[in-house]
Short mmCIF file of C-alpha atoms in Angstrom, two decimals:
data_model
loop_
_atom_site.label_atom_id
_atom_site.label_comp_id
_atom_site.label_asym_id
_atom_site.label_seq_id
_atom_site.Cartn_x
_atom_site.Cartn_y
_atom_site.Cartn_z
CA UNK A 1 -1.15 52.59 -21.00
CA UNK A 2 0.53 52.58 -23.07
CA UNK A 3 2.12 50.61 -21.31
CA UNK A 4 6.05 50.48 -22.17
CA UNK A 5 9.82 48.26 -21.71
CA UNK A 6 12.64 49.44 -22.63
CA UNK A 7 15.69 47.10 -22.88
CA UNK A 8 18.98 48.94 -23.37
CA UNK A 9 23.04 47.99 -22.65
CA UNK A 10 23.65 49.21 -19.16
CA UNK A 11 25.64 52.30 -18.88
CA UNK A 12 22.82 55.37 -18.92
CA UNK A 13 22.42 57.33 -16.32
CA UNK A 14 19.38 58.08 -13.64
CA UNK A 15 19.15 61.41 -15.80
CA UNK A 16 19.46 59.86 -19.15
CA UNK A 17 16.52 57.29 -18.08
CA UNK A 18 14.42 60.80 -16.30
CA UNK A 19 15.12 63.03 -19.28
CA UNK A 20 13.83 59.66 -21.96
CA UNK A 21 10.60 59.07 -20.02
CA UNK A 22 9.86 61.62 -19.49
CA UNK A 23 10.22 62.95 -23.27
CA UNK A 24 8.46 59.09 -24.45
CA UNK A 25 5.27 60.32 -21.46
CA UNK A 26 5.35 63.38 -23.73
CA UNK A 27 5.13 62.60 -27.16
CA UNK A 28 2.29 59.53 -25.60
CA UNK A 29 0.38 62.48 -24.21
CA UNK A 30 0.61 64.77 -28.06
CA UNK A 31 0.30 62.12 -30.55
CA UNK A 32 -1.20 59.17 -29.44
CA UNK A 33 -4.04 61.09 -27.01
CA UNK A 34 -3.16 59.23 -23.70
CA UNK A 35 -4.53 60.39 -19.83
CA UNK A 36 0.06 61.15 -18.46
CA UNK A 37 -1.13 59.31 -16.19
CA UNK A 38 -1.63 56.54 -17.96
CA UNK A 39 1.38 55.39 -19.56
CA UNK A 40 3.90 53.49 -17.65
CA UNK A 41 7.40 52.87 -18.60
CA UNK A 42 10.07 50.24 -16.96
CA UNK A 43 13.59 50.27 -18.40
CA UNK A 44 15.51 46.80 -18.15
CA UNK A 45 19.14 47.03 -18.06
CA UNK A 46 21.31 44.77 -20.78
CA UNK A 47 24.79 43.50 -20.53
CA UNK A 48 26.35 42.28 -23.71
CA UNK A 49 27.05 38.96 -22.58
CA UNK A 50 23.48 38.30 -22.69
CA UNK A 51 22.24 39.78 -25.78
CA UNK A 52 23.10 38.37 -28.82
CA UNK A 53 23.16 39.87 -32.26
CA UNK A 54 23.92 37.34 -35.27
CA UNK A 55 24.13 34.37 -33.44
CA UNK A 56 26.92 36.56 -31.48
CA UNK A 57 27.37 37.97 -28.00
CA UNK A 58 28.04 41.63 -27.85
CA UNK A 59 30.71 41.44 -25.09
CA UNK A 60 32.11 39.21 -28.12
CA UNK A 61 31.74 41.53 -30.97
CA UNK A 62 33.86 43.08 -32.83
CA UNK A 63 31.87 45.64 -35.29
CA UNK A 64 29.59 46.09 -31.63
CA UNK A 65 33.07 47.26 -29.20
CA UNK A 66 32.47 51.29 -29.80
CA UNK A 67 29.12 50.76 -28.77
CA UNK A 68 30.11 49.40 -26.11
CA UNK A 69 32.65 50.39 -25.09
CA UNK A 70 31.76 54.12 -24.99
CA UNK A 71 28.63 53.02 -22.21
CA UNK A 72 31.70 51.63 -19.81
CA UNK A 73 31.61 52.79 -17.37
CA UNK A 74 29.46 56.38 -17.62
CA UNK A 75 26.38 55.19 -14.35
CA UNK B 1 13.99 39.53 -36.24
CA UNK B 2 13.44 37.11 -35.31
CA UNK B 3 13.72 38.69 -32.05
CA UNK B 4 14.27 35.71 -29.32
CA UNK B 5 13.93 35.86 -25.79
CA UNK B 6 15.30 33.35 -23.18
CA UNK B 7 13.98 32.50 -20.19
CA UNK B 8 16.82 30.63 -18.11
CA UNK B 9 17.29 28.67 -14.74
CA UNK B 10 20.99 30.45 -13.63
CA UNK B 11 24.11 28.93 -13.99
CA UNK B 12 25.13 27.60 -17.31
CA UNK B 13 28.43 29.28 -18.46
CA UNK B 14 28.69 31.81 -21.20
CA UNK B 15 30.71 29.21 -23.37
CA UNK B 16 27.65 27.73 -22.67
CA UNK B 17 25.30 31.13 -24.13
CA UNK B 18 27.88 31.81 -26.68
CA UNK B 19 27.08 28.06 -28.87
CA UNK B 20 23.99 28.26 -27.77
CA UNK B 21 22.83 31.68 -29.55
CA UNK B 22 25.15 30.61 -32.70
CA UNK B 23 23.14 27.68 -32.82
CA UNK B 24 19.98 28.31 -32.80
CA UNK B 25 21.32 31.49 -35.18
CA UNK B 26 22.11 29.32 -37.57
CA UNK B 27 18.74 27.57 -37.05
CA UNK B 28 17.31 30.72 -38.44
CA UNK B 29 19.11 30.85 -40.64
CA UNK B 30 18.98 27.81 -42.44
CA UNK B 31 15.43 27.64 -41.53
CA UNK B 32 12.93 30.54 -41.12
CA UNK B 33 15.44 32.27 -43.52
CA UNK B 34 16.24 35.02 -41.89
CA UNK B 35 19.26 37.38 -41.82
CA UNK B 36 21.52 36.25 -39.94
CA UNK B 37 22.26 39.64 -39.15
CA UNK B 38 18.25 40.48 -38.18
CA UNK B 39 18.76 37.23 -34.52
CA UNK B 40 18.24 38.84 -31.89
CA UNK B 41 18.57 36.97 -28.40
CA UNK B 42 18.68 38.16 -24.90
CA UNK B 43 19.33 36.46 -22.34
CA UNK B 44 17.34 35.96 -18.85
CA UNK B 45 18.73 34.38 -15.94
CA UNK B 46 16.54 33.69 -13.93
CA UNK B 47 17.00 32.43 -9.75
CA UNK B 48 15.38 29.62 -8.67
CA UNK B 49 13.29 31.82 -6.01
CA UNK B 50 11.64 33.73 -8.33
CA UNK B 51 9.91 31.16 -10.56
CA UNK B 52 6.94 28.76 -9.33
CA UNK B 53 5.70 25.59 -10.54
CA UNK B 54 1.83 24.13 -10.43
CA UNK B 55 2.48 27.01 -7.17
CA UNK B 56 5.85 25.74 -5.88
CA UNK B 57 9.13 27.95 -5.61
CA UNK B 58 11.44 26.28 -7.36
CA UNK B 59 13.52 27.20 -4.66
CA UNK B 60 11.55 25.01 -2.96
CA UNK B 61 11.12 21.84 -5.19
CA UNK B 62 11.85 18.80 -4.00
CA UNK B 63 10.53 17.25 -7.71
CA UNK B 64 13.42 19.61 -9.74
CA UNK B 65 15.72 19.90 -6.54
CA UNK B 66 18.26 17.71 -8.93
CA UNK B 67 18.26 20.39 -11.33
CA UNK B 68 18.82 23.18 -9.31
CA UNK B 69 21.39 21.73 -8.06
CA UNK B 70 22.67 20.70 -10.87
CA UNK B 71 22.81 24.25 -12.56
CA UNK B 72 24.39 25.45 -8.94
CA UNK B 73 28.32 26.97 -8.93
CA UNK B 74 28.97 25.45 -12.54
CA UNK B 75 28.45 29.38 -14.05
CA UNK C 1 12.92 26.39 -18.47
CA UNK C 2 14.49 26.98 -20.34
CA UNK C 3 10.98 29.47 -21.93
CA UNK C 4 11.79 31.10 -25.19
CA UNK C 5 9.58 33.40 -27.19
CA UNK C 6 10.30 34.19 -30.62
CA UNK C 7 9.34 37.33 -32.25
CA UNK C 8 9.45 37.41 -36.08
CA UNK C 9 7.47 38.75 -39.61
CA UNK C 10 4.33 36.79 -40.38
CA UNK C 11 4.78 34.68 -42.73
CA UNK C 12 6.79 31.68 -41.73
CA UNK C 13 5.39 28.33 -42.62
CA UNK C 14 3.60 25.98 -39.92
CA UNK C 15 6.62 23.63 -40.79
CA UNK C 16 9.22 26.45 -40.81
CA UNK C 17 7.97 26.75 -36.84
CA UNK C 18 7.45 23.14 -36.18
CA UNK C 19 11.25 22.49 -38.37
CA UNK C 20 12.39 26.14 -35.62
CA UNK C 21 11.05 23.94 -32.29
CA UNK C 22 12.32 20.88 -32.40
CA UNK C 23 16.32 22.26 -33.48
CA UNK C 24 16.12 25.14 -31.11
CA UNK C 25 15.10 22.48 -28.32
CA UNK C 26 17.59 19.68 -29.82
CA UNK C 27 20.70 22.80 -29.07
CA UNK C 28 19.26 23.26 -25.70
CA UNK C 29 19.30 19.71 -24.99
CA UNK C 30 22.60 19.63 -26.07
CA UNK C 31 24.00 22.28 -25.22
CA UNK C 32 22.05 24.20 -22.11
CA UNK C 33 22.06 20.36 -20.41
CA UNK C 34 17.70 22.28 -19.91
CA UNK C 35 15.11 18.25 -20.03
CA UNK C 36 13.82 18.17 -22.89
CA UNK C 37 10.02 17.97 -21.47
CA UNK C 38 11.25 21.43 -20.29
CA UNK C 39 11.82 23.16 -22.34
CA UNK C 40 9.03 25.63 -24.15
CA UNK C 41 8.41 27.70 -26.86
CA UNK C 42 6.33 30.71 -27.66
CA UNK C 43 6.35 32.03 -31.14
CA UNK C 44 4.55 36.00 -31.57
CA UNK C 45 3.74 36.67 -35.36
CA UNK C 46 4.57 40.18 -35.67
CA UNK C 47 2.91 41.97 -39.09
CA UNK C 48 5.03 45.01 -40.51
CA UNK C 49 3.19 47.77 -39.48
CA UNK C 50 3.34 47.54 -36.08
CA UNK C 51 7.44 46.84 -36.41
CA UNK C 52 9.47 49.56 -36.06
CA UNK C 53 13.10 50.33 -36.35
CA UNK C 54 15.45 53.32 -36.55
CA UNK C 55 11.46 54.96 -36.52
CA UNK C 56 10.36 54.25 -39.04
CA UNK C 57 7.41 50.97 -39.23
CA UNK C 58 8.38 48.29 -41.49
CA UNK C 59 6.13 48.37 -44.37
CA UNK C 60 7.46 51.52 -44.75
CA UNK C 61 10.92 51.08 -45.00
CA UNK C 62 12.40 50.39 -48.10
CA UNK C 63 15.81 48.82 -47.36
CA UNK C 64 13.52 46.22 -45.60
CA UNK C 65 10.88 45.96 -48.33
CA UNK C 66 13.16 42.67 -49.57
CA UNK C 67 12.65 41.14 -46.62
CA UNK C 68 8.75 42.02 -46.13
CA UNK C 69 7.70 40.36 -49.51
CA UNK C 70 9.96 37.15 -49.71
CA UNK C 71 7.54 36.89 -46.98
CA UNK C 72 4.58 38.09 -48.10
CA UNK C 73 1.66 35.27 -48.66
CA UNK C 74 3.99 32.26 -47.79
CA UNK C 75 2.10 30.36 -45.21
CA UNK D 1 -0.25 27.19 -19.23
CA UNK D 2 -1.45 29.06 -17.84
CA UNK D 3 2.49 30.58 -18.56
CA UNK D 4 2.16 33.05 -15.31
CA UNK D 5 5.15 37.50 -15.30
CA UNK D 6 4.94 39.59 -12.52
CA UNK D 7 6.42 42.89 -12.00
CA UNK D 8 6.84 44.00 -8.98
CA UNK D 9 8.42 46.91 -6.28
CA UNK D 10 11.48 45.39 -5.09
CA UNK D 11 11.03 44.56 -1.15
CA UNK D 12 8.11 41.76 -1.29
CA UNK D 13 10.24 38.85 1.13
CA UNK D 14 9.97 34.83 0.36
CA UNK D 15 6.88 33.92 2.28
CA UNK D 16 4.65 36.54 -0.07
CA UNK D 17 6.25 34.95 -3.30
CA UNK D 18 5.42 31.92 -1.85
CA UNK D 19 1.55 32.50 -0.86
CA UNK D 20 0.93 34.56 -3.83
CA UNK D 21 2.27 31.32 -5.75
CA UNK D 22 0.31 28.91 -4.62
CA UNK D 23 -3.18 31.34 -4.09
CA UNK D 24 -3.37 31.78 -7.92
CA UNK D 25 -1.86 28.59 -8.73
CA UNK D 26 -5.36 27.39 -7.03
CA UNK D 27 -7.15 30.42 -8.48
CA UNK D 28 -5.49 29.08 -12.02
CA UNK D 29 -7.52 25.90 -12.11
CA UNK D 30 -10.41 25.95 -10.33
CA UNK D 31 -11.13 29.35 -12.74
CA UNK D 32 -9.23 28.52 -16.18
CA UNK D 33 -9.97 24.90 -15.68
CA UNK D 34 -5.62 25.21 -16.16
CA UNK D 35 -3.49 21.38 -14.83
CA UNK D 36 -1.66 22.41 -11.70
CA UNK D 37 1.23 21.22 -13.55
CA UNK D 38 0.98 23.66 -15.64
CA UNK D 39 0.43 27.11 -14.01
CA UNK D 40 4.35 28.43 -14.26
CA UNK D 41 5.19 31.91 -12.95
CA UNK D 42 7.73 34.65 -12.48
CA UNK D 43 8.41 37.25 -10.74
CA UNK D 44 11.17 40.53 -11.80
CA UNK D 45 11.47 42.24 -9.79
CA UNK D 46 11.42 46.28 -10.37
CA UNK D 47 13.29 49.11 -8.10
CA UNK D 48 11.84 52.58 -7.68
CA UNK D 49 14.55 54.23 -10.16
CA UNK D 50 14.09 52.35 -13.33
CA UNK D 51 10.38 52.35 -13.42
CA UNK D 52 8.10 55.73 -14.68
CA UNK D 53 4.46 56.97 -14.09
CA UNK D 54 3.90 59.59 -15.95
CA UNK D 55 7.02 60.46 -17.05
CA UNK D 56 8.50 60.35 -13.39
CA UNK D 57 10.91 57.59 -12.40
CA UNK D 58 8.61 56.33 -9.51
CA UNK D 59 12.15 56.67 -7.53
CA UNK D 60 11.32 61.03 -7.29
CA UNK D 61 7.23 60.41 -7.74
CA UNK D 62 6.10 62.34 -4.75
CA UNK D 63 2.90 60.95 -4.84
CA UNK D 64 4.21 57.18 -4.84
CA UNK D 65 6.78 58.48 -1.64
CA UNK D 66 4.39 55.57 0.67
CA UNK D 67 4.28 52.88 -1.60
CA UNK D 68 8.07 52.55 -2.37
CA UNK D 69 8.97 53.61 1.49
CA UNK D 70 6.67 50.78 2.63
CA UNK D 71 8.17 48.45 0.90
CA UNK D 72 11.39 49.12 1.41
CA UNK D 73 14.21 46.88 3.99
CA UNK D 74 10.96 43.98 4.36
CA UNK D 75 12.80 41.65 2.32
CA UNK E 1 2.81 47.12 -9.94
CA UNK E 2 2.01 43.63 -9.53
CA UNK E 3 1.65 44.80 -13.38
CA UNK E 4 1.03 40.61 -13.94
CA UNK E 5 0.17 38.98 -17.73
CA UNK E 6 -1.00 35.64 -18.11
CA UNK E 7 -0.81 33.64 -21.96
CA UNK E 8 -3.21 31.10 -22.10
CA UNK E 9 -4.45 28.73 -24.14
CA UNK E 10 -6.78 30.42 -26.45
CA UNK E 11 -10.46 28.20 -25.36
CA UNK E 12 -11.07 30.29 -21.41
CA UNK E 13 -14.69 32.93 -21.68
CA UNK E 14 -14.84 35.76 -20.66
CA UNK E 15 -15.83 35.09 -17.26
CA UNK E 16 -13.93 33.18 -16.70
CA UNK E 17 -10.88 36.16 -17.71
CA UNK E 18 -13.68 38.10 -15.14
CA UNK E 19 -13.16 36.21 -12.17
CA UNK E 20 -9.65 34.82 -12.70
CA UNK E 21 -8.78 38.41 -13.17
CA UNK E 22 -10.38 39.04 -9.25
CA UNK E 23 -9.39 37.03 -6.97
CA UNK E 24 -6.16 37.32 -8.70
CA UNK E 25 -6.29 40.97 -7.62
CA UNK E 26 -7.67 40.55 -4.78
CA UNK E 27 -4.02 37.62 -3.58
CA UNK E 28 -2.17 40.34 -4.91
CA UNK E 29 -3.94 43.39 -2.38
CA UNK E 30 -3.79 40.26 0.47
CA UNK E 31 -0.95 38.91 -0.10
CA UNK E 32 1.38 41.88 -1.64
CA UNK E 33 0.49 44.10 0.13
CA UNK E 34 -0.57 46.60 -3.15
CA UNK E 35 -3.19 48.69 -3.47
CA UNK E 36 -6.07 47.21 -5.24
CA UNK E 37 -5.81 49.92 -7.89
CA UNK E 38 -1.95 49.39 -9.27
CA UNK E 39 -2.97 45.88 -10.02
CA UNK E 40 -2.66 45.52 -13.61
CA UNK E 41 -2.99 42.23 -15.75
CA UNK E 42 -3.21 42.05 -19.44
CA UNK E 43 -4.85 38.17 -20.89
CA UNK E 44 -2.31 36.58 -24.27
CA UNK E 45 -4.11 34.14 -26.08
CA UNK E 46 -2.37 31.52 -27.52
CA UNK E 47 -3.56 28.92 -30.47
CA UNK E 48 -1.66 25.39 -30.25
CA UNK E 49 -0.16 25.58 -33.16
CA UNK E 50 2.16 28.83 -32.24
CA UNK E 51 3.24 26.79 -28.08
CA UNK E 52 5.61 23.73 -28.04
CA UNK E 53 6.93 21.67 -25.54
CA UNK E 54 10.08 19.70 -25.38
CA UNK E 55 9.91 21.08 -29.87
CA UNK E 56 6.92 19.72 -30.41
CA UNK E 57 3.66 22.15 -31.59
CA UNK E 58 1.02 21.69 -28.83
CA UNK E 59 -0.80 20.98 -32.36
CA UNK E 60 0.18 18.67 -32.73
CA UNK E 61 0.81 16.54 -29.43
CA UNK E 62 -0.76 13.89 -28.78
CA UNK E 63 0.38 14.07 -24.77
CA UNK E 64 -1.71 17.92 -25.29
CA UNK E 65 -4.32 16.86 -27.67
CA UNK E 66 -6.83 16.10 -24.50
CA UNK E 67 -5.42 19.73 -23.32
CA UNK E 68 -6.20 20.63 -26.16
CA UNK E 69 -10.05 19.41 -27.43
CA UNK E 70 -11.54 20.61 -23.67
CA UNK E 71 -10.66 24.19 -24.76
CA UNK E 72 -11.37 23.69 -28.27
CA UNK E 73 -15.08 25.79 -28.93
CA UNK E 74 -15.81 26.50 -25.64
CA UNK E 75 -16.09 30.45 -25.70
CA UNK F 1 18.71 49.08 -28.94
CA UNK F 2 17.11 50.41 -26.65
CA UNK F 3 14.66 47.76 -27.56
CA UNK F 4 11.37 48.89 -26.62
CA UNK F 5 7.64 47.71 -26.13
CA UNK F 6 4.54 49.09 -25.96
CA UNK F 7 1.66 48.45 -25.36
CA UNK F 8 -1.46 50.62 -26.05
CA UNK F 9 -5.65 50.13 -26.98
CA UNK F 10 -7.17 49.66 -30.21
CA UNK F 11 -7.97 52.41 -32.10
CA UNK F 12 -4.98 54.83 -32.86
CA UNK F 13 -4.50 54.78 -36.82
CA UNK F 14 -1.00 54.18 -38.48
CA UNK F 15 -0.54 57.26 -38.67
CA UNK F 16 -0.47 57.75 -34.62
CA UNK F 17 1.53 54.88 -34.66
CA UNK F 18 4.30 56.23 -37.24
CA UNK F 19 4.59 59.66 -35.74
CA UNK F 20 5.14 57.93 -32.34
CA UNK F 21 7.43 55.56 -33.36
CA UNK F 22 9.63 58.49 -35.11
CA UNK F 23 9.81 61.21 -31.69
CA UNK F 24 9.74 57.80 -29.16
CA UNK F 25 13.74 56.98 -31.55
CA UNK F 26 14.61 60.71 -32.06
CA UNK F 27 13.77 60.64 -27.57
CA UNK F 28 16.67 57.90 -28.02
CA UNK F 29 19.21 59.62 -29.70
CA UNK F 30 18.74 62.47 -28.36
CA UNK F 31 19.17 61.36 -24.69
CA UNK F 32 20.07 57.37 -24.60
CA UNK F 33 22.74 58.30 -27.27
CA UNK F 34 21.32 55.27 -29.13
CA UNK F 35 22.43 54.69 -32.81
CA UNK F 36 19.34 55.93 -34.81
CA UNK F 37 19.50 52.33 -36.75
CA UNK F 38 19.10 50.27 -33.23
CA UNK F 39 16.97 51.85 -31.94
CA UNK F 40 13.84 48.92 -32.37
CA UNK F 41 9.46 48.97 -31.88
CA UNK F 42 7.03 46.96 -31.02
CA UNK F 43 3.34 47.92 -30.45
CA UNK F 44 0.95 45.03 -29.27
CA UNK F 45 -2.62 46.51 -29.91
CA UNK F 46 -4.65 45.34 -26.47
CA UNK F 47 -8.13 45.17 -26.48
CA UNK F 48 -10.13 46.22 -23.24
CA UNK F 49 -12.18 42.39 -22.48
CA UNK F 50 -8.38 41.45 -21.99
CA UNK F 51 -6.59 44.15 -20.02
CA UNK F 52 -7.87 44.45 -16.14
CA UNK F 53 -7.13 47.32 -13.52
CA UNK F 54 -8.07 46.85 -10.02
CA UNK F 55 -9.23 43.02 -11.37
CA UNK F 56 -11.82 44.96 -13.58
CA UNK F 57 -11.32 43.75 -17.16
CA UNK F 58 -10.83 46.71 -19.04
CA UNK F 59 -14.14 46.31 -21.19
CA UNK F 60 -16.91 46.72 -18.21
CA UNK F 61 -15.00 49.05 -16.23
CA UNK F 62 -17.19 52.23 -15.94
CA UNK F 63 -14.53 55.03 -14.45
CA UNK F 64 -12.65 53.52 -17.90
CA UNK F 65 -15.26 53.88 -20.28
CA UNK F 66 -13.90 57.03 -21.57
CA UNK F 67 -10.97 56.51 -22.48
CA UNK F 68 -11.58 53.45 -24.32
CA UNK F 69 -14.78 54.98 -26.25
CA UNK F 70 -12.63 57.20 -27.59
CA UNK F 71 -10.46 55.04 -29.18
CA UNK F 72 -13.01 52.85 -30.32
CA UNK F 73 -13.61 52.84 -34.61
CA UNK F 74 -10.77 54.96 -34.36
CA UNK F 75 -8.32 53.33 -37.17
#
């Protein structure tokens, strides 16, 4: 431990996952005092049609259209 | 918050997810006093070959064959 | 299924949990076509010092002070 | 209950999932005193590019190359 | 991995958790081919007032009174 | 999103949780391109008697005694 799960919208590249995993492991070692080998992270990719905010699916949410569009096709 | 996750057997349509997300957000606002914009829901679709009840995979469970069959091909 | 988890800030009463569980089960039956006996819900109560939004613990987040205060002592 | 989730690296066969689900249900009945019909298990398959140990993605982790390779193509 | 979570009703003893953890690890090694040191299990204890089946809290569910009562005071 | 959960052994101080939440939010913004206000983190504290590695509860695992002892009483 720590055992970390990261739900994020689909569209990040493997370079982003690699860099994020390393940065969070660094923070866990420095701030939480964890042993590096004990830091575990699992990413779960979410598509906009299976997440809803305020009762509205992200794929149909105009207020989030910018966020969703920015990620499309980037991986 | 509330932050809500919904595991369900694959086969529901996007119309069903949309209506369910809205209904649950309504209930969260009315009953729990949540702010609508704070209600978050993520669906996880489960296939019958990765869930087991009583030690039997749902895809091989005759007592659940009706449930599984009813959902097949509906999305 | 559906198997539903609900993370929410501590402070809701058992009457609220009872009514919310019933309302969501009703929605699952009506909208998702679930069998009532298959609808399962688990609540996880979160305290403001273990959740962070935008990198700020909710217990130290002035923009959320109203939400947190409104729940204090209600159960 | 018990409600059991099993994250595992992709590559196990359905025979392995079937046998594991049955063995764990047996243990839950014998050791925990659960009713067999109440034992629920969901498998989540993880690919090596979405899990990191010690800040390193498993797909790029030489110390885990043996584990990952052993599972490839087995299902 | 496997990374296993076990939600169970409060009331099991540490002897039961110890024996169950060992039995499941044995099954993971024998059936899934996992390395023993990679098998991780976390228990989450659930109280009957935070879980609902069919829209009814377990603490108020007469059909489950026997299960709940059997666990009370056993730890 | 990202929606991040962090399971960690009990014993970290609120200062550590505060600093870790901020550092991870910084990394999510810089590396993943997330909007800061969309980064959510929930900590779950685990006690050594509910987690097992290799089938052995951490509270009874001599190979982890140092890690567990180092955290005791620090919060």
